[in-house]
Amino acid sequence: MGLCLPCMGGAVKDVVETPDPEIKRRQLAEAAEKRQMEASSRGIKNVYSVEQKKKKQEEIEKRMAASGSGGEGGLRWQVG
């Protein structure tokens, strides 16, 4: 019945060549990065302010870890 062979006259132009594996891998990586960026900013109106808040929170956590208090808050419970 109907065989699709590239030996027909104009059919050679219609054949799509697969890209080099390295090029395809790079394109897939770029697409994945783009999806991650879009997903991370979904629902956030001001991305810059969220990033600033994250940085500020990380700095606070670093200071807490460096001070050695470890979340005790400097308070002691005394019984007696």
mmCIF file of N, CA and C in Angstrom:
data_model
loop_
_atom_site.group_PDB
_atom_site.id
_atom_site.type_symbol
_atom_site.label_atom_id
_atom_site.label_comp_id
_atom_site.label_asym_id
_atom_site.label_seq_id
_atom_site.Cartn_x
_atom_site.Cartn_y
_atom_site.Cartn_z
ATOM 1 N N MET A 1 0.833 -1.156 0.000
ATOM 2 C CA MET A 1 0.000 0.000 0.000
ATOM 3 C C MET A 1 0.887 1.231 0.000
ATOM 4 N N GLY A 2 0.598 2.271 0.682
ATOM 5 C CA GLY A 2 1.361 3.514 0.585
ATOM 6 C C GLY A 2 2.619 3.486 1.436
ATOM 7 N N LEU A 3 3.764 3.283 0.810
ATOM 8 C CA LEU A 3 5.041 3.323 1.516
ATOM 9 C C LEU A 3 5.642 4.718 1.392
ATOM 10 N N CYS A 4 6.161 5.218 2.460
ATOM 11 C CA CYS A 4 6.795 6.532 2.427
ATOM 12 C C CYS A 4 8.297 6.330 2.297
ATOM 13 N N LEU A 5 8.803 6.480 1.113
ATOM 14 C CA LEU A 5 10.232 6.298 0.879
ATOM 15 C C LEU A 5 10.849 7.601 0.395
ATOM 16 N N PRO A 6 12.054 7.927 0.859
ATOM 17 C CA PRO A 6 12.692 9.156 0.414
ATOM 18 C C PRO A 6 13.218 9.076 -1.011
ATOM 19 N N CYS A 7 13.059 7.924 -1.669
ATOM 20 C CA CYS A 7 13.579 7.811 -3.026
ATOM 21 C C CYS A 7 12.692 8.511 -4.042
ATOM 22 N N MET A 8 11.533 8.953 -3.630
ATOM 23 C CA MET A 8 10.670 9.698 -4.525
ATOM 24 C C MET A 8 11.309 11.057 -4.814
ATOM 25 N N GLY A 9 10.965 11.680 -5.890
ATOM 26 C CA GLY A 9 11.609 12.902 -6.344
ATOM 27 C C GLY A 9 11.649 14.023 -5.323
ATOM 28 N N GLY A 10 10.555 14.537 -4.861
ATOM 29 C CA GLY A 10 10.513 15.677 -3.957
ATOM 30 C C GLY A 10 10.505 15.288 -2.493
ATOM 31 N N ALA A 11 10.479 14.026 -2.176
ATOM 32 C CA ALA A 11 10.380 13.581 -0.795
ATOM 33 C C ALA A 11 11.678 13.800 -0.024
ATOM 34 N N VAL A 12 12.791 13.931 -0.701
ATOM 35 C CA VAL A 12 14.074 14.114 -0.023
ATOM 36 C C VAL A 12 14.087 15.438 0.738
ATOM 37 N N LYS A 13 13.429 16.451 0.224
ATOM 38 C CA LYS A 13 13.392 17.757 0.868
ATOM 39 C C LYS A 13 12.545 17.734 2.137
ATOM 40 N N ASP A 14 11.598 16.811 2.220
ATOM 41 C CA ASP A 14 10.694 16.737 3.355
ATOM 42 C C ASP A 14 11.276 15.989 4.556
ATOM 43 N N VAL A 15 12.386 15.292 4.364
ATOM 44 C CA VAL A 15 12.979 14.506 5.446
ATOM 45 C C VAL A 15 13.626 15.449 6.449
ATOM 46 N N VAL A 16 13.293 15.276 7.728
ATOM 47 C CA VAL A 16 13.837 16.113 8.791
ATOM 48 C C VAL A 16 14.999 15.370 9.430
ATOM 49 N N GLU A 17 16.157 16.012 9.438
ATOM 50 C CA GLU A 17 17.326 15.396 10.050
ATOM 51 C C GLU A 17 17.306 15.646 11.552
ATOM 52 N N THR A 18 17.712 14.646 12.316
ATOM 53 C CA THR A 18 17.785 14.822 13.755
ATOM 54 C C THR A 18 19.045 15.613 14.081
ATOM 55 N N PRO A 19 18.946 16.537 15.041
ATOM 56 C CA PRO A 19 20.107 17.356 15.378
ATOM 57 C C PRO A 19 21.186 16.533 16.088
ATOM 58 N N ASP A 20 22.377 17.067 16.098
ATOM 59 C CA ASP A 20 23.500 16.446 16.774
ATOM 60 C C ASP A 20 23.141 16.239 18.253
ATOM 61 N N PRO A 21 23.527 15.119 18.859
ATOM 62 C CA PRO A 21 23.169 14.887 20.275
ATOM 63 C C PRO A 21 23.640 15.997 21.214
ATOM 64 N N GLU A 22 24.800 16.571 20.956
ATOM 65 C CA GLU A 22 25.300 17.651 21.811
ATOM 66 C C GLU A 22 24.408 18.885 21.699
ATOM 67 N N ILE A 23 23.979 19.210 20.500
ATOM 68 C CA ILE A 23 23.095 20.364 20.288
ATOM 69 C C ILE A 23 21.754 20.108 20.959
ATOM 70 N N LYS A 24 21.241 18.901 20.804
ATOM 71 C CA LYS A 24 19.942 18.571 21.408
ATOM 72 C C LYS A 24 20.038 18.628 22.930
ATOM 73 N N ARG A 25 21.137 18.124 23.494
ATOM 74 C CA ARG A 25 21.331 18.151 24.940
ATOM 75 C C ARG A 25 21.377 19.591 25.440
ATOM 76 N N ARG A 26 22.076 20.461 24.722
ATOM 77 C CA ARG A 26 22.171 21.872 25.108
ATOM 78 C C ARG A 26 20.807 22.548 25.048
ATOM 79 N N GLN A 27 20.048 22.261 23.993
ATOM 80 C CA GLN A 27 18.718 22.851 23.868
ATOM 81 C C GLN A 27 17.793 22.382 24.987
ATOM 82 N N LEU A 28 17.878 21.100 25.339
ATOM 83 C CA LEU A 28 17.055 20.586 26.429
ATOM 84 C C LEU A 28 17.443 21.218 27.756
ATOM 85 N N ALA A 29 18.744 21.418 27.976
ATOM 86 C CA ALA A 29 19.198 22.051 29.219
ATOM 87 C C ALA A 29 18.701 23.492 29.302
ATOM 88 N N GLU A 30 18.770 24.222 28.194
ATOM 89 C CA GLU A 30 18.290 25.602 28.176
ATOM 90 C C GLU A 30 16.786 25.656 28.441
ATOM 91 N N ALA A 31 16.044 24.735 27.855
ATOM 92 C CA ALA A 31 14.599 24.706 28.062
ATOM 93 C C ALA A 31 14.268 24.387 29.523
ATOM 94 N N ALA A 32 15.034 23.473 30.125
ATOM 95 C CA ALA A 32 14.794 23.122 31.522
ATOM 96 C C ALA A 32 15.076 24.309 32.437
ATOM 97 N N GLU A 33 16.160 25.039 32.172
ATOM 98 C CA GLU A 33 16.477 26.225 32.969
ATOM 99 C C GLU A 33 15.384 27.270 32.848
ATOM 100 N N LYS A 34 14.882 27.447 31.641
ATOM 101 C CA LYS A 34 13.820 28.427 31.416
ATOM 102 C C LYS A 34 12.554 28.041 32.188
ATOM 103 N N ARG A 35 12.208 26.751 32.166
ATOM 104 C CA ARG A 35 11.028 26.288 32.906
ATOM 105 C C ARG A 35 11.202 26.496 34.402
ATOM 106 N N GLN A 36 12.411 26.232 34.913
ATOM 107 C CA GLN A 36 12.659 26.427 36.343
ATOM 108 C C GLN A 36 12.531 27.891 36.731
ATOM 109 N N MET A 37 13.053 28.787 35.908
ATOM 110 C CA MET A 37 12.947 30.215 36.195
ATOM 111 C C MET A 37 11.485 30.651 36.190
ATOM 112 N N GLU A 38 10.723 30.176 35.224
ATOM 113 C CA GLU A 38 9.315 30.544 35.157
ATOM 114 C C GLU A 38 8.541 29.977 36.348
ATOM 115 N N ALA A 39 8.857 28.758 36.735
ATOM 116 C CA ALA A 39 8.162 28.127 37.851
ATOM 117 C C ALA A 39 8.504 28.801 39.175
ATOM 118 N N SER A 40 9.754 29.234 39.316
ATOM 119 C CA SER A 40 10.148 29.859 40.582
ATOM 120 C C SER A 40 9.518 31.233 40.760
ATOM 121 N N SER A 41 9.211 31.916 39.668
ATOM 122 C CA SER A 41 8.635 33.250 39.782
ATOM 123 C C SER A 41 7.118 33.249 39.590
ATOM 124 N N ARG A 42 6.527 32.094 39.461
ATOM 125 C CA ARG A 42 5.082 32.011 39.256
ATOM 126 C C ARG A 42 4.352 32.449 40.520
ATOM 127 N N GLY A 43 3.441 33.381 40.384
ATOM 128 C CA GLY A 43 2.647 33.850 41.504
ATOM 129 C C GLY A 43 3.307 34.950 42.314
ATOM 130 N N ILE A 44 4.503 35.374 41.916
ATOM 131 C CA ILE A 44 5.221 36.419 42.647
ATOM 132 C C ILE A 44 5.201 37.677 41.793
ATOM 133 N N LYS A 45 4.698 38.757 42.366
ATOM 134 C CA LYS A 45 4.625 39.998 41.600
ATOM 135 C C LYS A 45 5.974 40.689 41.530
ATOM 136 N N ASN A 46 6.680 40.750 42.650
ATOM 137 C CA ASN A 46 7.960 41.443 42.694
ATOM 138 C C ASN A 46 9.047 40.442 43.088
ATOM 139 N N VAL A 47 9.723 39.881 42.093
ATOM 140 C CA VAL A 47 10.728 38.849 42.323
ATOM 141 C C VAL A 47 11.916 39.424 43.084
ATOM 142 N N TYR A 48 12.266 40.660 42.792
ATOM 143 C CA TYR A 48 13.436 41.286 43.427
ATOM 144 C C TYR A 48 13.260 41.378 44.943
ATOM 145 N N SER A 49 12.075 41.784 45.395
ATOM 146 C CA SER A 49 11.857 41.917 46.841
ATOM 147 C C SER A 49 11.908 40.555 47.532
ATOM 148 N N VAL A 50 11.436 39.517 46.880
ATOM 149 C CA VAL A 50 11.487 38.178 47.459
ATOM 150 C C VAL A 50 12.937 37.729 47.603
ATOM 151 N N GLU A 51 13.759 38.012 46.589
ATOM 152 C CA GLU A 51 15.179 37.657 46.661
ATOM 153 C C GLU A 51 15.873 38.413 47.791
ATOM 154 N N GLN A 52 15.531 39.667 47.981
ATOM 155 C CA GLN A 52 16.127 40.458 49.053
ATOM 156 C C GLN A 52 15.742 39.888 50.420
ATOM 157 N N LYS A 53 14.494 39.487 50.566
ATOM 158 C CA LYS A 53 14.049 38.906 51.832
ATOM 159 C C LYS A 53 14.777 37.593 52.122
ATOM 160 N N LYS A 54 15.001 36.786 51.080
ATOM 161 C CA LYS A 54 15.729 35.530 51.256
ATOM 162 C C LYS A 54 17.160 35.787 51.706
ATOM 163 N N LYS A 55 17.809 36.768 51.070
ATOM 164 C CA LYS A 55 19.190 37.097 51.435
ATOM 165 C C LYS A 55 19.271 37.597 52.877
ATOM 166 N N LYS A 56 18.316 38.434 53.261
ATOM 167 C CA LYS A 56 18.290 38.971 54.620
ATOM 168 C C LYS A 56 18.094 37.840 55.633
ATOM 169 N N GLN A 57 17.199 36.903 55.326
ATOM 170 C CA GLN A 57 16.950 35.772 56.211
ATOM 171 C C GLN A 57 18.197 34.892 56.336
ATOM 172 N N GLU A 58 18.909 34.674 55.223
ATOM 173 C CA GLU A 58 20.139 33.878 55.260
ATOM 174 C C GLU A 58 21.202 34.560 56.113
ATOM 175 N N GLU A 59 21.313 35.886 56.013
ATOM 176 C CA GLU A 59 22.286 36.613 56.826
ATOM 177 C C GLU A 59 21.960 36.476 58.313
ATOM 178 N N ILE A 60 20.677 36.550 58.648
ATOM 179 C CA ILE A 60 20.268 36.401 60.047
ATOM 180 C C ILE A 60 20.624 35.000 60.553
ATOM 181 N N GLU A 61 20.378 33.994 59.721
ATOM 182 C CA GLU A 61 20.703 32.623 60.113
ATOM 183 C C GLU A 61 22.208 32.433 60.288
ATOM 184 N N LYS A 62 23.004 33.066 59.426
ATOM 185 C CA LYS A 62 24.464 32.977 59.551
ATOM 186 C C LYS A 62 24.931 33.614 60.852
ATOM 187 N N ARG A 63 24.349 34.759 61.186
ATOM 188 C CA ARG A 63 24.725 35.431 62.431
ATOM 189 C C ARG A 63 24.364 34.581 63.650
ATOM 190 N N MET A 64 23.200 33.959 63.606
ATOM 191 C CA MET A 64 22.776 33.100 64.714
ATOM 192 C C MET A 64 23.724 31.914 64.860
ATOM 193 N N ALA A 65 24.143 31.329 63.743
ATOM 194 C CA ALA A 65 25.043 30.184 63.789
ATOM 195 C C ALA A 65 26.436 30.612 64.263
ATOM 196 N N ALA A 66 26.872 31.804 63.863
ATOM 197 C CA ALA A 66 28.200 32.291 64.239
ATOM 198 C C ALA A 66 28.251 32.707 65.709
ATOM 199 N N SER A 67 27.143 33.163 66.242
ATOM 200 C CA SER A 67 27.148 33.623 67.627
ATOM 201 C C SER A 67 27.209 32.456 68.611
ATOM 202 N N GLY A 68 26.876 31.277 68.165
ATOM 203 C CA GLY A 68 26.979 30.105 69.023
ATOM 204 C C GLY A 68 25.783 29.870 69.906
ATOM 205 N N SER A 69 24.809 30.748 69.864
ATOM 206 C CA SER A 69 23.647 30.550 70.718
ATOM 207 C C SER A 69 22.808 29.388 70.210
ATOM 208 N N GLY A 70 22.791 29.188 68.913
ATOM 209 C CA GLY A 70 22.087 28.049 68.347
ATOM 210 C C GLY A 70 20.592 28.038 68.586
ATOM 211 N N GLY A 71 20.003 29.152 68.844
ATOM 212 C CA GLY A 71 18.562 29.221 69.013
ATOM 213 C C GLY A 71 18.112 29.173 70.454
ATOM 214 N N GLU A 72 19.049 29.171 71.411
ATOM 215 C CA GLU A 72 18.670 29.167 72.822
ATOM 216 C C GLU A 72 18.082 30.508 73.227
ATOM 217 N N GLY A 73 18.537 31.544 72.568
ATOM 218 C CA GLY A 73 18.008 32.861 72.859
ATOM 219 C C GLY A 73 18.606 33.473 74.102
ATOM 220 N N GLY A 74 19.578 32.828 74.733
ATOM 221 C CA GLY A 74 20.209 33.378 75.907
ATOM 222 C C GLY A 74 19.400 33.226 77.193
ATOM 223 N N LEU A 75 18.279 32.549 77.116
ATOM 224 C CA LEU A 75 17.431 32.381 78.301
ATOM 225 C C LEU A 75 17.674 30.998 78.912
ATOM 226 N N ARG A 76 17.591 30.910 80.226
ATOM 227 C CA ARG A 76 17.767 29.642 80.919
ATOM 228 C C ARG A 76 16.549 29.371 81.794
ATOM 229 N N TRP A 77 16.229 28.129 81.884
ATOM 230 C CA TRP A 77 15.110 27.706 82.716
ATOM 231 C C TRP A 77 15.669 27.196 84.034
ATOM 232 N N GLN A 78 15.215 27.787 85.118
ATOM 233 C CA GLN A 78 15.697 27.379 86.425
ATOM 234 C C GLN A 78 14.561 26.763 87.219
ATOM 235 N N VAL A 79 14.854 25.619 87.786
ATOM 236 C CA VAL A 79 13.858 24.947 88.611
ATOM 237 C C VAL A 79 14.390 24.919 90.032
ATOM 238 N N GLY A 80 13.589 25.310 90.978
ATOM 239 C CA GLY A 80 14.074 25.165 92.336
ATOM 240 C C GLY A 80 13.751 26.234 93.206
#
